[in-house]
Amino acid sequence: MADIRLLNVTKSYGKHRVVEGFTIEIRDGECFTFLGPSGCGKTVVLRMIAGFEQPDEGEIFIGERLVSAPARRHYIPPEERRIGVVFQDYAVWPHKTVLENVIYPLTIQKVAKEEASERALKTIAMVNLGGLEHRMPFQLSGGQQQRVALARALVSRPDVMLLDEPLSNLDANLREEMRFEIKELQKNTGVTILYVTHDQEVALAISDRVAVMGTDGRICQIGTPDEIYEQPIDPFVFRFMGVSNFLPLEEREGRLFVRESAAALDHPIPAGREEAVRKGRLVAGCRPFDIKLMPPGRGTQGVVQRSSYLGPIIDYAVTVGGTELRVQQSIAEALAGGGPLPEGSTVGLHFPDLKWFEQEGELTQAGGAA
Amino acid sequence: MIGRLLKRLSIAEVLLALSVLVLVVVVAVPVFLIFWTALFVDGSMNIDDIVKILSEPDTYEALKNSIVIAAGVTVCSTILGVFFAWLVSRTDLPFKNTMKLLFLVPFMLPSFIGALAWKMLLSPYSGYINKFLMNTFDLADPPFDIFTLWGIIAVETMYLFPFVFIQVSGALERMDPTLEESARISGAGLLTITRRITLPLMLPSIGAGALLVALYSLAHFGVPAILGNEVGIYIIPTKIYEKLHQSAGSFTAIRTGTILASILVISAGLILWAQSAILKSGRFQVIAGKSMRPMLLKLRGLKYPLLLVSVIYLAVTVLLPTATIFLVGGLKTYGLELTMENMTLDNLKYILFEWQMTKDSIWNSFYLSLAAAFVTMLVGTLISYVIVKMKIRGKFILEFLGVLPFSVPGTVIALGVILTWSGKFGINIYNTAWIIFVAYIARYMAFSLKSNSAALEQVHDSLEEAARACGATHWQALKDIVIPLIKPGMVAAFFLIFLPALRELTTSVLLYGPTTRTIGVAIYTLNEDGETVYAATLASVALVIIVIGHFLIKRVTRTSNEGV
Ligand SMILES: Nc1ncnc2c1ncn2[C@@H]1O[C@H](COP(=O)(O)OP(=O)(O)OP(=O)(O)O)[C@@H](O)[C@H]1O
Ligand SMILES: [Mg+2]
């Protein structure tokens, strides 16, 4: 087993600089996720770790081994890095059966025939593909092919597994199932997993730690799923973790108001944010579920613009001092409060769980994956 | 020592170096020598001389004829090709699918054999049709003369129009029917739609097909040689042939040849450039993934007359010449009536078993095509792999060199190969089979590159990378993953080279020596020597071999496709 370290890695294609001074340490035996929007450079970083791409600058270590160091013209090819890779598009070999696919790494390592087929069959069983050993890939569903790829990456007991959006093409149920299976495999084998995705739900469910990457290939925040979710360091991370509302705020006579409006917030000025308040750049963020609806007159006053049923929840758009917020309420809650609120009605809002940020540039409302 | 060197170099570098080397030796050096010989005399540039040579009456005449014939063939092929393509894909013509296949048959018939047949039918006094008409209607003069510019244009058109037909019928089938439907919804009639929507959308495909015909016709040797040389009508490739043969390799003759060849290369380059520009401009408009049924024009009363026209056209251009070749090939002497009493199998026996020259030619064609197809396929796989798959510095050199084979006509290759391999670099293989072998590789490299790179593009990079991640070295990944996956493309490349090489004439006619005639050359020289019957007999043997070959290719490519 091994840890992975990237030190000051830089990679450009032509003039386009994908990552610059990229430094990160992935600990031995953990499940680490790169989470970031499409095109931010996740795949490029993963491919550099695997050895399919060469960094322009910097160093990459897998365990104690230096695998890429362009400055010293040092480069270990992929086949010597003891990694397993699951590609975004499965890359199951179409001319080989399931068993032939899975046994291939062992054949290459010249493992004795008996042992090789025993290990391959065991791994196939482990990913729940028992009985399909002799199928050709075109006879398998997408999810099954995915698991072939997973088994093929696992069978040689690599130090490190690199997974590039391995669940992106699966339906919701299968995705959840595979998520558990990957987590389970990691627990059983202790392999270090680097997982790449733009799906925050998967990232939160599967990871020991998450690195959120910005559009420019920069790392915004590294932390446990809980830290990332509960203490996002900036609006970008907050927005990336789910549907989000932002309230631009200002201080008048010691109280907080929604900027340029009469809507007051029944919340004291947060400690440690005085600087942002003074500069008039304080922003509060909250999730649709973290807004409590109350009768008018209490809390901050807003007007319901729209309400719609989304299965067991009701989704409102409420304007507060010119800012539109998404608010969600369970049906039970709504019924307890006297039924869903009609459009046009005035309502009181209470914010029990606000995240505080200092605003940089423009804010986009209700961003993130809905 | 070499082992150590190989270890130091990465596989990528070795493959790139090899590919560049092959293309340089086989294609780039010959082409370069042609330009060099054309431009420089005794190490200094000599433009006046070029102008002088080009303005000599016979070279000037050849240039003019080339343009007239290429233009005529292009226009006629385009009209025929578009008309028949439209007929089989956009009307309710009966037996459409059969007809569509039949329209491709002219491709199978080598055009110089077609020309031979038409010569037998329409040469002024001895042609069978002319004789028949003169006897029947008591004419003093023969009504047709095939030994004219028009004769050459007509015969070339018969065998080249499928280029346009394939392009256009393919595009008509892929065309998004909603484009036409939306026009119909807005009230336009079918004729208006055809004129305003369909035709403009088809223009890129029509243009691409037409340019292909122009390219082919410019570089084509067989038809103009058989129908023109006797009466002094020359085009660039036949002029080059005449110069080289008459002068037995004098420098002025070679120089004239290289100047004409340079003109061919440049025109071919321009045509290909125009073609890719046209295809690029039209690519995004036409294609729709869904296969919906486009609306079909109801031919009503014209249905059967148009079917009849198509059938007669095919009968006249394919059946009639083929039958003529077989019948004349069986005659006791040329000029006899085509009746049963005048037929004999002795000709066949003679050329297959007794005459050394014809026996040699069949054997030569076989092993040369086999060897060239095999080697070109492998080298083409290598080069395509480097171009399509590898990330390596210096690849652009290869990409540039890789375009060369597409734009070098057969005559040019022959001339370049003569310049390169006649001892200039210490190797003299002139008059041996080797020189033909080298020329075939250069001539058919384009086919191999096309087929192999199409196959390689289907193999996603991650398939190979997955093998590397599994611990396979680059070689192992190639052997276990890439090669098995592109095998159908390689097999296709092999046959795409083997079959045309079997009937090759244009390059081998400039390169053959006393014992290295190929089938094409043997037929051509027999005809030139007035041995018309034996020429026809050998041509019928060639036709049988070609038809068998086409059936085999169908079988083999089908089974190898099923294998994956
Ligand atoms: N081979 C390449 N040549 C040029 N640019 C590239 C290449 N590979 C990636 N890029 C660029 O690098 C950037 C990052 O690409 P990358 O594939 O890493 O994105 P990603 O984060 O994996 O996105 P996604 O979530 O959509 O897969 C993109 O802007 C992309 O255009
Ligand atoms: Mg990606």
mmCIF file of C-alpha atoms in Angstrom, chain A residues 47 52-53 73 75 77-80 83-85 87 89 91-96 104-105 108-110 152, chain B residues 391 393 460-474 476-477 480-482 484-485 563-564:
data_model
loop_
_atom_site.group_PDB
_atom_site.id
_atom_site.type_symbol
_atom_site.label_atom_id
_atom_site.label_comp_id
_atom_site.label_asym_id
_atom_site.label_seq_id
_atom_site.Cartn_x
_atom_site.Cartn_y
_atom_site.Cartn_z
ATOM 1 C CA ARG A 47 -3.492 10.745 -15.761
ATOM 2 C CA PHE A 52 -0.193 8.545 -19.108
ATOM 3 C CA GLU A 53 0.800 12.197 -19.109
ATOM 4 C CA ARG A 73 14.198 13.548 -16.723
ATOM 5 C CA TYR A 75 9.841 8.962 -15.523
ATOM 6 C CA PRO A 77 6.077 4.210 -17.191
ATOM 7 C CA PRO A 78 2.520 3.306 -16.143
ATOM 8 C CA GLU A 79 3.122 -0.437 -16.207
ATOM 9 C CA GLU A 80 5.730 -0.129 -13.475
ATOM 10 C CA ILE A 83 -1.623 1.064 -10.009
ATOM 11 C CA GLY A 84 -5.119 0.059 -10.960
ATOM 12 C CA VAL A 85 -7.085 2.422 -13.137
ATOM 13 C CA PHE A 87 -11.526 4.762 -16.778
ATOM 14 C CA ASP A 89 -15.490 4.990 -20.305
ATOM 15 C CA ALA A 91 -12.184 0.559 -21.323
ATOM 16 C CA VAL A 92 -13.216 -3.080 -21.094
ATOM 17 C CA TRP A 93 -11.514 -4.863 -23.991
ATOM 18 C CA PRO A 94 -14.235 -5.812 -26.444
ATOM 19 C CA HIS A 95 -12.398 -8.832 -27.864
ATOM 20 C CA LYS A 96 -11.899 -10.565 -24.540
ATOM 21 C CA TYR A 104 -4.947 -10.182 -18.040
ATOM 22 C CA PRO A 105 -2.916 -8.319 -15.383
ATOM 23 C CA ILE A 108 1.291 -10.162 -17.629
ATOM 24 C CA GLN A 109 2.796 -10.698 -14.185
ATOM 25 C CA LYS A 110 3.345 -14.358 -15.114
ATOM 26 C CA ARG A 152 -9.538 -5.884 -13.598
ATOM 27 C CA LYS B 391 2.064 11.767 -28.456
ATOM 28 C CA ARG B 393 7.628 15.481 -30.563
ATOM 29 C CA HIS B 460 -10.251 4.335 -27.889
ATOM 30 C CA ASP B 461 -6.982 5.403 -26.248
ATOM 31 C CA SER B 462 -8.152 4.182 -22.874
ATOM 32 C CA LEU B 463 -8.195 0.563 -24.107
ATOM 33 C CA GLU B 464 -4.474 0.667 -24.608
ATOM 34 C CA GLU B 465 -3.882 2.691 -21.454
ATOM 35 C CA ALA B 466 -5.872 0.170 -19.447
ATOM 36 C CA ALA B 467 -3.426 -2.497 -20.575
ATOM 37 C CA ARG B 468 -0.497 -0.345 -19.510
ATOM 38 C CA ALA B 469 -2.098 0.203 -16.125
ATOM 39 C CA CYS B 470 -2.459 -3.584 -15.846
ATOM 40 C CA GLY B 471 1.310 -3.861 -16.115
ATOM 41 C CA ALA B 472 1.675 -4.496 -19.841
ATOM 42 C CA THR B 473 4.602 -2.878 -21.598
ATOM 43 C CA HIS B 474 3.973 -0.821 -24.697
ATOM 44 C CA GLN B 476 2.529 -6.136 -24.952
ATOM 45 C CA ALA B 477 -0.317 -3.631 -25.086
ATOM 46 C CA ASP B 480 -2.592 -8.087 -26.939
ATOM 47 C CA ILE B 481 -5.000 -5.201 -27.339
ATOM 48 C CA VAL B 482 -4.408 -2.892 -30.286
ATOM 49 C CA PRO B 484 -6.382 -7.790 -32.330
ATOM 50 C CA LEU B 485 -8.791 -4.862 -32.340
ATOM 51 C CA GLY B 563 -14.728 -12.338 -34.986
ATOM 52 C CA VAL B 564 -14.729 -9.207 -32.855
#
